[in-house]
Amino acid sequence: MLQVGDNRRARWRNGIPAMPDLSVPWWKRTLTNPWLWITLAVVAGCTALWFYFIDRLAGTREVVLGPEKIVDVTVTRDMIWDLALPGALPTWLVLVGIFFLIASFGRARLSALIISAAWGASVSTELALHINNWFYSRLTNLGGYGDMASAVFSAPFGEELTKATVVFVLLIFLRYRLVTAMDIVPLAGLSAVGFAFTENLLYFTDMIASIVGYQEAGAGVDLNTYLDELIFLRGFATAFAHPLFTAMTAIGVVVALRARSKLVRVLAPVAGYLFAVLLHALWNGMAGSESAELMYKIVALPLLVATIGLLVIAYIRHVGRVRERLVDYGRMGWLKPTDPKMFSSPWKIFSARWRAAWLLFRPNFTTSVRRLAGTWRMQYLMFELAYLRDSMVRGIVDQAGLTREKALLFEIRSLREIAIDEPGGPVDYPGRAWLRRWRERRRGGPAAAPELEEPAGAQPIRPRPQPARQL
């Protein structure tokens, strides 16, 4: 029999977290969760670093207007907040929403997603900026081609490394939860989206400074026209570039996590990172050249479609694995027979979430909130139970997973009475109920059921007394 110390060592060896004590109130469990305080500390530090970065964008800078014409331009904070930020924020919000939606069908913690987004927008950008500046100064001294050489040779290595670092760090602490493309690709994507958001602010501010410099020199240049073109280019046409590059590293990590070969586990992430660097270098090398549009059409867009196709295939394999493993528990009677089909169908999963969300508009708000939280929690536990079973079958997790398995089944059973675990009929929206009551009032009340006439000679049906049952 395992002792407490042996059980802890076994859980740590397999990366299995301890189950929370359900007898403790949820708010107390939340406040004592170390990931809450880690997330708050990381977000606070990243926010301070981001504001420090933005503060450095404001000020006086030199703008080169010609071979021998340089003017000093003052960029104010109001220019950044009023012109640059509105151009970068919509793209960031849309892409963050997409990656959070993808992650909702996986097992990644909300805290991990928030940390990735904060890291990419601050730490990754700051580190990459210092790396690029250092390489730029060295390459300029060597050959005088600092701009192009830095963009092609140093920027891809530094930027892809800083964006992917947070993924590798989170994998060390959350290796039990991050096992599929639905878990890891959103982490890498959020880091890349945050990086692109801050980088866009840098580019937009540079454009504002250049246009203001031309205007002060007497050139009739419209600021909004050029800025709108740059916002369309970086915020829409090429908004997928950074997430696409970093997704290559994430795919390499996914291949490594489910591989049995030690060689594949080592080489797959390295190959994914090098492929991301190669794509990034090609992108930067052809940007602004005559072949940029050709590369965009024959390389970037097809690669984006291929990556989306890989995610779709990964999700199909994900739901197939969930269904296959939950069937084992259904055969043993530990789950309902309908659970495998329910929790492996994206439409039924989303339908349950949608139904639980609309119940918030009902009078009993507290119960509706508990039902919504319980529905999400049950789906998350079903995913975890399926992958725990798969890891035990594949030999990735040893007998230490049995304790976790029993605890998961117990918590799933406790959530049955509050969570939505089966898709119902049409959702009774608040507006639909109001419309139904309005129609009934116009008709003079709810329609009565038609009376049925008894056939001629029929005897009236009377209830037959039943004998008392002996206990």
CSV table of C-alpha atoms in Angstrom, one decimal:
chain,number,residue,atom,x,y,z
A,1,MET,CA,0.0,0.0,0.0
A,2,LEU,CA,1.3,3.4,-0.9
A,3,GLN,CA,2.0,5.8,1.9
A,4,VAL,CA,1.3,9.6,1.6
A,5,GLY,CA,4.9,10.4,0.7
A,6,ASP,CA,5.0,7.6,-1.9
A,7,ASN,CA,1.7,8.8,-3.4
A,8,ARG,CA,3.0,12.3,-3.7
A,9,ARG,CA,6.2,11.2,-5.4
A,10,ALA,CA,4.2,9.0,-7.8
A,11,ARG,CA,1.9,11.8,-8.7
A,12,TRP,CA,4.9,14.2,-9.3
A,13,ARG,CA,6.6,11.5,-11.4
A,14,ASN,CA,3.6,11.2,-13.7
A,15,GLY,CA,2.8,14.9,-13.6
A,16,ILE,CA,-0.7,14.3,-12.0
A,17,PRO,CA,-2.0,17.2,-9.9
A,18,ALA,CA,-3.7,16.6,-6.6
A,19,MET,CA,-7.5,16.6,-6.6
A,20,PRO,CA,-9.1,19.5,-4.7
A,21,ASP,CA,-11.0,18.9,-1.5
A,22,LEU,CA,-14.6,19.3,-2.6
A,23,SER,CA,-15.7,19.8,1.0
A,24,VAL,CA,-14.0,23.2,1.1
A,25,PRO,CA,-16.0,26.1,-0.4
A,26,TRP,CA,-15.1,27.0,-4.0
A,27,TRP,CA,-14.0,30.5,-3.1
A,28,LYS,CA,-11.6,29.2,-0.5
A,29,ARG,CA,-10.2,26.7,-3.0
A,30,THR,CA,-9.8,29.5,-5.5
A,31,LEU,CA,-8.0,31.8,-3.1
A,32,THR,CA,-5.6,29.0,-2.0
A,33,ASN,CA,-4.8,27.9,-5.6
A,34,PRO,CA,-1.2,28.9,-6.3
A,35,TRP,CA,-2.0,29.4,-10.0
A,36,LEU,CA,-4.2,32.3,-9.2
A,37,TRP,CA,-1.5,34.3,-7.5
A,38,ILE,CA,1.1,33.2,-10.1
A,39,THR,CA,-1.2,34.5,-12.8
A,40,LEU,CA,-1.9,37.8,-11.0
A,41,ALA,CA,1.9,38.4,-10.4
A,42,VAL,CA,2.8,37.6,-14.0
A,43,VAL,CA,0.0,39.8,-15.4
A,44,ALA,CA,1.0,42.7,-13.1
A,45,GLY,CA,4.6,42.4,-14.1
A,46,CYS,CA,3.8,42.1,-17.8
A,47,THR,CA,1.4,45.1,-17.7
A,48,ALA,CA,4.1,47.3,-16.1
A,49,LEU,CA,6.6,46.2,-18.7
A,50,TRP,CA,4.1,46.9,-21.5
A,51,PHE,CA,3.4,50.4,-20.2
A,52,TYR,CA,7.1,51.0,-19.9
A,53,PHE,CA,7.5,50.0,-23.6
A,54,ILE,CA,4.7,52.3,-24.7
A,55,ASP,CA,6.1,55.2,-22.7
A,56,ARG,CA,9.4,54.8,-24.6
A,57,LEU,CA,7.6,55.1,-27.9
A,58,ALA,CA,6.6,58.7,-27.0
A,59,GLY,CA,9.1,61.5,-27.2
A,60,THR,CA,11.3,63.2,-29.8
A,61,ARG,CA,12.9,61.1,-32.5
A,62,GLU,CA,14.8,61.8,-35.7
A,63,VAL,CA,12.9,61.2,-39.0
A,64,VAL,CA,15.0,60.8,-42.2
A,65,LEU,CA,13.3,62.5,-45.1
A,66,GLY,CA,16.1,62.3,-47.6
A,67,PRO,CA,19.8,61.7,-48.1
A,68,GLU,CA,20.7,64.8,-46.1
A,69,LYS,CA,17.5,65.9,-44.6
A,70,ILE,CA,16.6,64.9,-41.0
A,71,VAL,CA,13.9,66.5,-38.9
A,72,ASP,CA,13.1,66.0,-35.2
A,73,VAL,CA,9.5,64.9,-34.6
A,74,THR,CA,7.8,64.7,-31.2
A,75,VAL,CA,5.4,61.8,-30.8
A,76,THR,CA,3.0,62.4,-27.9
A,77,ARG,CA,1.2,59.8,-25.9
A,78,ASP,CA,-2.1,61.0,-27.2
A,79,MET,CA,-1.0,60.1,-30.7
A,80,ILE,CA,-0.3,56.5,-29.6
A,81,TRP,CA,-3.6,56.1,-27.7
A,82,ASP,CA,-5.8,57.9,-30.2
A,83,LEU,CA,-4.2,56.7,-33.5
A,84,ALA,CA,-2.0,53.7,-33.0
A,85,LEU,CA,-3.9,51.8,-30.4
A,86,PRO,CA,-7.3,51.8,-32.2
A,87,GLY,CA,-5.6,50.4,-35.2
A,88,ALA,CA,-4.0,47.5,-33.4
A,89,LEU,CA,-6.7,46.6,-30.8
A,90,PRO,CA,-9.4,45.1,-33.0
A,91,THR,CA,-7.1,42.5,-34.6
A,92,TRP,CA,-5.8,41.5,-31.2
A,93,LEU,CA,-9.4,41.1,-29.8
A,94,VAL,CA,-10.5,38.9,-32.7
A,95,LEU,CA,-7.4,36.7,-32.7
A,96,VAL,CA,-7.5,36.3,-28.9
A,97,GLY,CA,-11.2,35.3,-29.2
A,98,ILE,CA,-10.4,32.7,-31.8
A,99,PHE,CA,-7.6,31.0,-29.8
A,100,PHE,CA,-9.7,31.1,-26.6
A,101,LEU,CA,-12.5,29.3,-28.6
A,102,ILE,CA,-10.0,26.7,-29.8
A,103,ALA,CA,-8.7,26.2,-26.2
A,104,SER,CA,-12.2,25.7,-24.9
A,105,PHE,CA,-12.3,22.3,-26.5
A,106,GLY,CA,-9.0,21.3,-24.8
A,107,ARG,CA,-7.6,21.1,-21.3
A,108,ALA,CA,-5.4,24.1,-21.0
A,109,ARG,CA,-5.9,26.1,-17.9
A,110,LEU,CA,-7.3,29.6,-18.2
A,111,SER,CA,-4.4,30.9,-16.2
A,112,ALA,CA,-1.9,29.4,-18.7
A,113,LEU,CA,-3.8,31.1,-21.6
A,114,ILE,CA,-3.7,34.5,-19.8
A,115,ILE,CA,0.0,34.1,-19.0
A,116,SER,CA,0.8,33.3,-22.7
A,117,ALA,CA,-1.0,36.4,-23.9
A,118,ALA,CA,0.6,38.6,-21.4
A,119,TRP,CA,4.1,37.2,-22.1
A,120,GLY,CA,3.8,37.7,-25.8
A,121,ALA,CA,2.7,41.3,-25.5
A,122,SER,CA,5.5,42.4,-23.1
A,123,VAL,CA,8.4,40.1,-22.2
A,124,SER,CA,8.7,38.5,-25.6
A,125,THR,CA,8.6,41.8,-27.4
A,126,GLU,CA,11.1,43.4,-25.0
A,127,LEU,CA,13.6,40.5,-25.3
A,128,ALA,CA,13.3,40.4,-29.1
A,129,LEU,CA,13.8,44.1,-29.3
A,130,HIS,CA,17.1,43.9,-27.4
A,131,ILE,CA,18.3,40.9,-29.4
A,132,ASN,CA,17.5,42.6,-32.7
A,133,ASN,CA,19.1,45.8,-31.7
A,134,TRP,CA,22.3,44.0,-30.6
A,135,PHE,CA,22.5,42.1,-33.9
A,136,TYR,CA,21.7,45.2,-35.9
A,137,SER,CA,24.6,47.1,-34.3
A,138,ARG,CA,27.0,44.2,-35.0
A,139,LEU,CA,25.9,43.7,-38.6
A,140,THR,CA,26.0,47.4,-39.3
A,141,ASN,CA,29.6,47.6,-38.1
A,142,LEU,CA,30.6,44.6,-40.2
A,143,GLY,CA,29.0,45.3,-43.6
A,144,GLY,CA,26.6,48.2,-43.4
A,145,TYR,CA,23.6,46.1,-44.2
A,146,GLY,CA,22.1,46.1,-40.7
A,147,ASP,CA,18.4,46.5,-41.6
A,148,MET,CA,18.0,43.7,-44.1
A,149,ALA,CA,20.5,41.3,-42.4
A,150,SER,CA,18.9,41.8,-39.0
A,151,ALA,CA,15.4,41.2,-40.4
A,152,VAL,CA,16.5,38.0,-42.2
A,153,PHE,CA,19.1,36.4,-39.9
A,154,SER,CA,18.6,37.7,-36.3
A,155,ALA,CA,14.9,38.6,-36.0
A,156,PRO,CA,13.4,35.2,-36.9
A,157,PHE,CA,15.7,33.3,-34.4
A,158,GLY,CA,15.2,35.8,-31.6
A,159,GLU,CA,11.5,36.4,-32.1
A,160,GLU,CA,10.4,32.8,-32.5
A,161,LEU,CA,12.5,31.8,-29.5
A,162,THR,CA,11.1,34.4,-27.2
A,163,LYS,CA,7.5,33.7,-28.3
A,164,ALA,CA,7.9,29.9,-27.8
A,165,THR,CA,9.7,30.2,-24.5
A,166,VAL,CA,6.5,30.6,-22.5
A,167,VAL,CA,5.1,27.4,-24.1
A,168,PHE,CA,8.1,25.3,-23.0
A,169,VAL,CA,8.0,26.8,-19.4
A,170,LEU,CA,4.3,26.0,-19.1
A,171,LEU,CA,4.9,22.5,-20.4
A,172,ILE,CA,7.3,21.9,-17.5
A,173,PHE,CA,4.6,22.7,-14.9
A,174,LEU,CA,1.5,21.5,-16.8
A,175,ARG,CA,2.8,18.5,-18.7
A,176,TYR,CA,-0.2,16.5,-17.6
A,177,ARG,CA,-2.8,18.9,-19.0
A,178,LEU,CA,-1.0,20.0,-22.2
A,179,VAL,CA,-1.1,17.0,-24.4
A,180,THR,CA,-3.0,17.9,-27.7
A,181,ALA,CA,-2.9,20.5,-30.4
A,182,MET,CA,-6.1,22.0,-28.9
A,183,ASP,CA,-4.0,22.8,-25.7
A,184,ILE,CA,-0.6,23.8,-27.1
A,185,VAL,CA,-1.4,25.7,-30.3
A,186,PRO,CA,-3.6,28.2,-28.5
A,187,LEU,CA,-0.8,28.9,-26.0
A,188,ALA,CA,1.7,29.5,-28.9
A,189,GLY,CA,-0.9,31.5,-30.8
A,190,LEU,CA,-1.8,33.8,-27.9
A,191,SER,CA,1.9,34.5,-27.3
A,192,ALA,CA,2.3,35.4,-31.0
A,193,VAL,CA,-0.8,37.5,-31.1
A,194,GLY,CA,0.4,39.5,-28.1
A,195,PHE,CA,3.8,39.9,-29.8
A,196,ALA,CA,2.1,41.1,-33.0
A,197,PHE,CA,-0.1,43.5,-31.1
A,198,THR,CA,2.8,45.4,-29.5
A,199,GLU,CA,4.9,45.2,-32.7
A,200,ASN,CA,2.0,46.8,-34.6
A,201,LEU,CA,2.0,49.6,-32.1
A,202,LEU,CA,5.7,50.1,-32.8
A,203,TYR,CA,5.1,50.2,-36.6
A,204,PHE,CA,2.1,52.4,-36.4
A,205,THR,CA,3.9,54.9,-34.2
A,206,ASP,CA,6.8,55.0,-36.6
A,207,MET,CA,4.4,55.6,-39.5
A,208,ILE,CA,2.8,58.5,-37.5
A,209,ALA,CA,6.2,60.0,-36.8
A,210,SER,CA,7.2,59.8,-40.5
A,211,ILE,CA,4.0,61.4,-41.8
A,212,VAL,CA,4.2,64.2,-39.2
A,213,GLY,CA,7.8,64.8,-40.2
A,214,TYR,CA,6.8,65.1,-43.9
A,215,GLN,CA,3.9,67.4,-42.9
A,216,GLU,CA,6.2,69.7,-40.9
A,217,ALA,CA,8.6,69.8,-43.9
A,218,GLY,CA,5.8,71.1,-46.1
A,219,ALA,CA,4.8,68.0,-48.0
A,220,GLY,CA,1.1,67.5,-48.6
A,221,VAL,CA,0.8,64.1,-47.1
A,222,ASP,CA,-2.4,62.8,-45.5
A,223,LEU,CA,-1.8,61.0,-42.2
A,224,ASN,CA,-5.0,59.0,-42.2
A,225,THR,CA,-4.5,57.6,-45.7
A,226,TYR,CA,-1.1,56.1,-45.1
A,227,LEU,CA,-1.9,54.9,-41.6
A,228,ASP,CA,-5.1,53.2,-42.8
A,229,GLU,CA,-3.1,51.4,-45.5
A,230,LEU,CA,-0.6,50.1,-42.9
A,231,ILE,CA,-3.4,49.1,-40.5
A,232,PHE,CA,-5.1,47.1,-43.3
A,233,LEU,CA,-1.8,45.5,-44.3
A,234,ARG,CA,-0.7,44.5,-40.8
A,235,GLY,CA,-4.0,44.2,-39.1
A,236,PHE,CA,-5.9,42.2,-41.7
A,237,ALA,CA,-4.0,41.0,-44.7
A,238,THR,CA,-1.0,39.7,-42.8
A,239,ALA,CA,-2.5,39.4,-39.3
A,240,PHE,CA,-2.0,35.6,-39.3
A,241,ALA,CA,1.8,35.7,-39.9
A,242,HIS,CA,3.1,35.6,-36.4
A,243,PRO,CA,0.6,33.1,-35.1
A,244,LEU,CA,1.3,30.9,-38.1
A,245,PHE,CA,5.1,30.9,-37.5
A,246,THR,CA,4.8,30.1,-33.9
A,247,ALA,CA,2.2,27.4,-34.6
A,248,MET,CA,5.0,25.4,-36.4
A,249,THR,CA,6.9,25.2,-33.1
A,250,ALA,CA,3.7,24.2,-31.3
A,251,ILE,CA,3.0,21.4,-33.8
A,252,GLY,CA,6.5,20.1,-33.3
A,253,VAL,CA,5.8,20.0,-29.5
A,254,VAL,CA,2.5,18.2,-30.0
A,255,VAL,CA,4.3,15.5,-32.1
A,256,ALA,CA,6.9,15.1,-29.4
A,257,LEU,CA,4.4,14.7,-26.6
A,258,ARG,CA,2.5,11.8,-28.0
A,259,ALA,CA,5.6,10.0,-29.5
A,260,ARG,CA,7.1,6.9,-27.9
A,261,SER,CA,10.6,7.3,-29.4
A,262,LYS,CA,13.0,9.4,-27.4
A,263,LEU,CA,14.6,10.6,-30.5
A,264,VAL,CA,11.4,12.0,-31.9
A,265,ARG,CA,10.6,13.7,-28.6
A,266,VAL,CA,13.9,15.6,-28.8
A,267,LEU,CA,14.0,16.3,-32.6
A,268,ALA,CA,10.3,17.2,-33.2
A,269,PRO,CA,10.3,20.5,-31.2
A,270,VAL,CA,13.7,21.5,-32.7
A,271,ALA,CA,12.4,20.8,-36.2
A,272,GLY,CA,9.2,22.8,-35.6
A,273,TYR,CA,11.2,25.7,-34.3
A,274,LEU,CA,13.7,25.7,-37.2
A,275,PHE,CA,10.8,25.5,-39.7
A,276,ALA,CA,9.2,28.5,-38.0
A,277,VAL,CA,12.5,30.4,-38.2
A,278,LEU,CA,12.8,29.5,-41.9
A,279,LEU,CA,9.3,30.7,-42.7
A,280,HIS,CA,9.8,33.9,-40.7
A,281,ALA,CA,13.2,34.6,-42.5
A,282,LEU,CA,11.6,34.0,-46.0
A,283,TRP,CA,8.7,36.3,-45.0
A,284,ASN,CA,11.0,39.1,-43.9
A,285,GLY,CA,13.4,38.7,-46.8
A,286,MET,CA,10.7,39.1,-49.4
A,287,ALA,CA,8.7,41.8,-47.6
A,288,GLY,CA,8.8,45.0,-49.7
A,289,SER,CA,10.3,43.2,-52.7
A,290,GLU,CA,8.6,42.4,-56.1
A,291,SER,CA,8.1,38.8,-55.1
A,292,ALA,CA,6.3,39.7,-51.8
A,293,GLU,CA,2.8,39.4,-53.4
A,294,LEU,CA,3.8,36.1,-55.1
A,295,MET,CA,5.0,34.6,-51.8
A,296,TYR,CA,1.8,35.8,-50.1
A,297,LYS,CA,-0.3,33.9,-52.6
A,298,ILE,CA,1.6,30.7,-53.2
A,299,VAL,CA,3.3,30.2,-49.8
A,300,ALA,CA,1.6,32.1,-47.0
A,301,LEU,CA,-2.0,31.5,-47.8
A,302,PRO,CA,-1.7,27.8,-48.7
A,303,LEU,CA,0.4,27.3,-45.5
A,304,LEU,CA,-2.3,29.0,-43.5
A,305,VAL,CA,-5.0,26.7,-45.0
A,306,ALA,CA,-2.8,23.7,-44.4
A,307,THR,CA,-2.3,24.7,-40.7
A,308,ILE,CA,-6.0,25.1,-40.3
A,309,GLY,CA,-6.5,21.7,-41.9
A,310,LEU,CA,-4.0,20.1,-39.4
A,311,LEU,CA,-5.9,21.6,-36.5
A,312,VAL,CA,-9.2,20.2,-37.9
A,313,ILE,CA,-7.5,16.8,-38.3
A,314,ALA,CA,-6.1,17.1,-34.8
A,315,TYR,CA,-9.6,17.9,-33.4
A,316,ILE,CA,-11.1,14.9,-35.2
A,317,ARG,CA,-8.5,12.7,-33.7
A,318,HIS,CA,-9.1,14.3,-30.3
A,319,VAL,CA,-12.9,13.7,-30.3
A,320,GLY,CA,-12.3,10.1,-31.6
A,321,ARG,CA,-9.9,9.4,-28.7
A,322,VAL,CA,-12.4,10.9,-26.2
A,323,ARG,CA,-15.2,8.7,-27.5
A,324,GLU,CA,-13.1,5.6,-27.6
A,325,ARG,CA,-11.8,6.0,-24.0
A,326,LEU,CA,-15.2,7.1,-22.5
A,327,VAL,CA,-16.8,4.0,-24.0
A,328,ASP,CA,-14.6,1.9,-21.7
A,329,TYR,CA,-16.1,3.6,-18.6
A,330,GLY,CA,-19.6,3.3,-20.1
A,331,ARG,CA,-19.2,-0.5,-20.5
A,332,MET,CA,-18.2,-0.8,-16.9
A,333,GLY,CA,-21.2,1.2,-15.8
A,334,TRP,CA,-19.2,4.1,-14.4
A,335,LEU,CA,-20.6,6.6,-17.0
A,336,LYS,CA,-23.9,6.9,-18.7
A,337,PRO,CA,-24.2,5.1,-22.1
A,338,THR,CA,-24.8,8.4,-23.8
A,339,ASP,CA,-21.7,10.1,-22.4
A,340,PRO,CA,-19.2,9.0,-25.0
A,341,LYS,CA,-21.3,10.4,-27.9
A,342,MET,CA,-22.3,13.5,-25.9
A,343,PHE,CA,-18.8,14.6,-24.9
A,344,SER,CA,-17.2,13.8,-28.2
A,345,SER,CA,-19.5,15.8,-30.4
A,346,PRO,CA,-18.6,19.5,-30.7
A,347,TRP,CA,-22.1,20.4,-31.6
A,348,LYS,CA,-23.6,18.8,-28.4
A,349,ILE,CA,-20.8,20.3,-26.3
A,350,PHE,CA,-21.5,23.8,-27.6
A,351,SER,CA,-25.2,23.2,-27.3
A,352,ALA,CA,-24.9,22.4,-23.6
A,353,ARG,CA,-22.8,25.5,-23.0
A,354,TRP,CA,-25.2,27.7,-25.0
A,355,ARG,CA,-28.2,26.3,-23.1
A,356,ALA,CA,-26.5,26.8,-19.7
A,357,ALA,CA,-25.5,30.4,-20.6
A,358,TRP,CA,-29.1,31.3,-21.6
A,359,LEU,CA,-30.4,30.0,-18.3
A,360,LEU,CA,-28.6,32.9,-16.7
A,361,PHE,CA,-31.6,35.0,-17.8
A,362,ARG,CA,-34.0,33.0,-15.6
A,363,PRO,CA,-35.1,34.2,-12.2
A,364,ASN,CA,-32.9,32.0,-10.1
A,365,PHE,CA,-29.6,33.5,-11.1
A,366,THR,CA,-27.4,31.8,-8.5
A,367,THR,CA,-28.6,28.3,-9.6
A,368,SER,CA,-28.0,29.3,-13.2
A,369,VAL,CA,-24.4,30.4,-12.5
A,370,ARG,CA,-23.8,27.1,-10.7
A,371,ARG,CA,-25.3,25.2,-13.7
A,372,LEU,CA,-23.1,27.0,-16.2
A,373,ALA,CA,-19.9,26.5,-14.1
A,374,GLY,CA,-20.9,22.8,-13.5
A,375,THR,CA,-21.5,22.2,-17.3
A,376,TRP,CA,-18.0,23.6,-18.2
A,377,ARG,CA,-16.4,21.7,-15.3
A,378,MET,CA,-18.0,18.4,-16.3
A,379,GLN,CA,-16.9,18.7,-19.9
A,380,TYR,CA,-13.3,19.5,-18.8
A,381,LEU,CA,-13.3,16.5,-16.4
A,382,MET,CA,-14.6,14.2,-19.2
A,383,PHE,CA,-11.7,15.3,-21.4
A,384,GLU,CA,-9.2,14.8,-18.6
A,385,LEU,CA,-10.7,11.4,-17.8
A,386,ALA,CA,-10.4,10.2,-21.4
A,387,TYR,CA,-6.8,11.3,-21.8
A,388,LEU,CA,-5.9,9.9,-18.4
A,389,ARG,CA,-7.3,6.5,-19.6
A,390,ASP,CA,-5.4,6.9,-22.9
A,391,SER,CA,-2.1,7.7,-21.1
A,392,MET,CA,-2.5,4.7,-18.8
A,393,VAL,CA,-3.3,2.4,-21.8
A,394,ARG,CA,-0.2,3.7,-23.7
A,395,GLY,CA,2.0,3.3,-20.6
A,396,ILE,CA,2.7,7.1,-20.3
A,397,VAL,CA,1.1,7.1,-16.8
A,398,ASP,CA,1.6,4.2,-14.4
A,399,GLN,CA,-0.7,2.9,-11.5
A,400,ALA,CA,-0.6,6.4,-9.9
A,401,GLY,CA,-3.3,7.4,-12.3
A,402,LEU,CA,-5.9,5.1,-10.6
A,403,THR,CA,-6.3,7.4,-7.7
A,404,ARG,CA,-6.9,10.3,-10.0
A,405,GLU,CA,-9.3,8.3,-12.1
A,406,LYS,CA,-11.5,7.4,-9.1
A,407,ALA,CA,-11.5,11.1,-8.0
A,408,LEU,CA,-12.5,12.2,-11.4
A,409,LEU,CA,-15.4,9.7,-11.6
A,410,PHE,CA,-16.6,10.8,-8.2
A,411,GLU,CA,-16.6,14.5,-9.1
A,412,ILE,CA,-18.4,13.8,-12.4
A,413,ARG,CA,-21.1,11.9,-10.5
A,414,SER,CA,-21.5,14.8,-8.0
A,415,LEU,CA,-21.9,17.3,-10.9
A,416,ARG,CA,-24.8,15.3,-12.5
A,417,GLU,CA,-27.5,17.0,-10.6
A,418,ILE,CA,-26.5,20.5,-11.6
A,419,ALA,CA,-24.7,20.3,-14.9
A,420,ILE,CA,-26.2,19.9,-18.4
A,421,ASP,CA,-24.9,16.5,-19.6
A,422,GLU,CA,-27.5,15.9,-22.4
A,423,PRO,CA,-28.6,18.2,-25.3
A,424,GLY,CA,-32.3,19.1,-24.8
A,425,GLY,CA,-34.8,20.6,-27.2
A,426,PRO,CA,-34.9,24.1,-28.6
A,427,VAL,CA,-33.6,26.8,-26.2
A,428,ASP,CA,-36.4,28.8,-24.6
A,429,TYR,CA,-35.0,32.3,-25.2
A,430,PRO,CA,-36.3,35.2,-23.0
A,431,GLY,CA,-37.6,37.0,-26.1
A,432,ARG,CA,-39.3,33.9,-27.3
A,433,ALA,CA,-41.1,33.4,-24.0
A,434,TRP,CA,-42.2,37.1,-24.0
A,435,LEU,CA,-43.5,36.7,-27.6
A,436,ARG,CA,-45.5,33.6,-26.7
A,437,ARG,CA,-47.1,35.3,-23.7
A,438,TRP,CA,-48.0,38.3,-26.0
A,439,ARG,CA,-49.6,36.1,-28.5
A,440,GLU,CA,-51.6,34.3,-25.8
A,441,ARG,CA,-52.9,37.6,-24.5
A,442,ARG,CA,-54.0,38.7,-28.0
A,443,ARG,CA,-55.9,35.4,-28.4
A,444,GLY,CA,-57.6,35.8,-25.0
A,445,GLY,CA,-55.5,33.3,-23.1
A,446,PRO,CA,-53.7,30.0,-23.8
A,447,ALA,CA,-55.4,27.8,-26.3
A,448,ALA,CA,-57.4,25.1,-24.7
A,449,ALA,CA,-57.1,21.5,-25.8
A,450,PRO,CA,-59.9,20.2,-28.0
A,451,GLU,CA,-62.6,18.1,-26.4
A,452,LEU,CA,-62.9,14.6,-27.7
A,453,GLU,CA,-66.4,13.0,-28.0
A,454,GLU,CA,-66.8,9.5,-26.7
A,455,PRO,CA,-68.2,7.0,-29.2
A,456,ALA,CA,-71.8,5.9,-28.9
A,457,GLY,CA,-72.4,3.2,-26.3
A,458,ALA,CA,-69.0,3.6,-24.7
A,459,GLN,CA,-68.9,3.0,-21.0
A,460,PRO,CA,-67.3,5.7,-18.8
A,461,ILE,CA,-63.8,4.8,-17.7
A,462,ARG,CA,-63.4,4.8,-13.9
A,463,PRO,CA,-60.2,4.2,-12.0
A,464,ARG,CA,-59.9,0.7,-10.6
A,465,PRO,CA,-58.9,0.5,-6.9
A,466,GLN,CA,-55.5,-1.1,-6.4
A,467,PRO,CA,-54.8,-3.4,-3.5
A,468,ALA,CA,-52.4,-2.1,-0.9
A,469,ARG,CA,-48.8,-3.3,-1.4
A,470,GLN,CA,-47.3,-5.2,1.5
A,471,LEU,CA,-43.8,-3.8,2.5
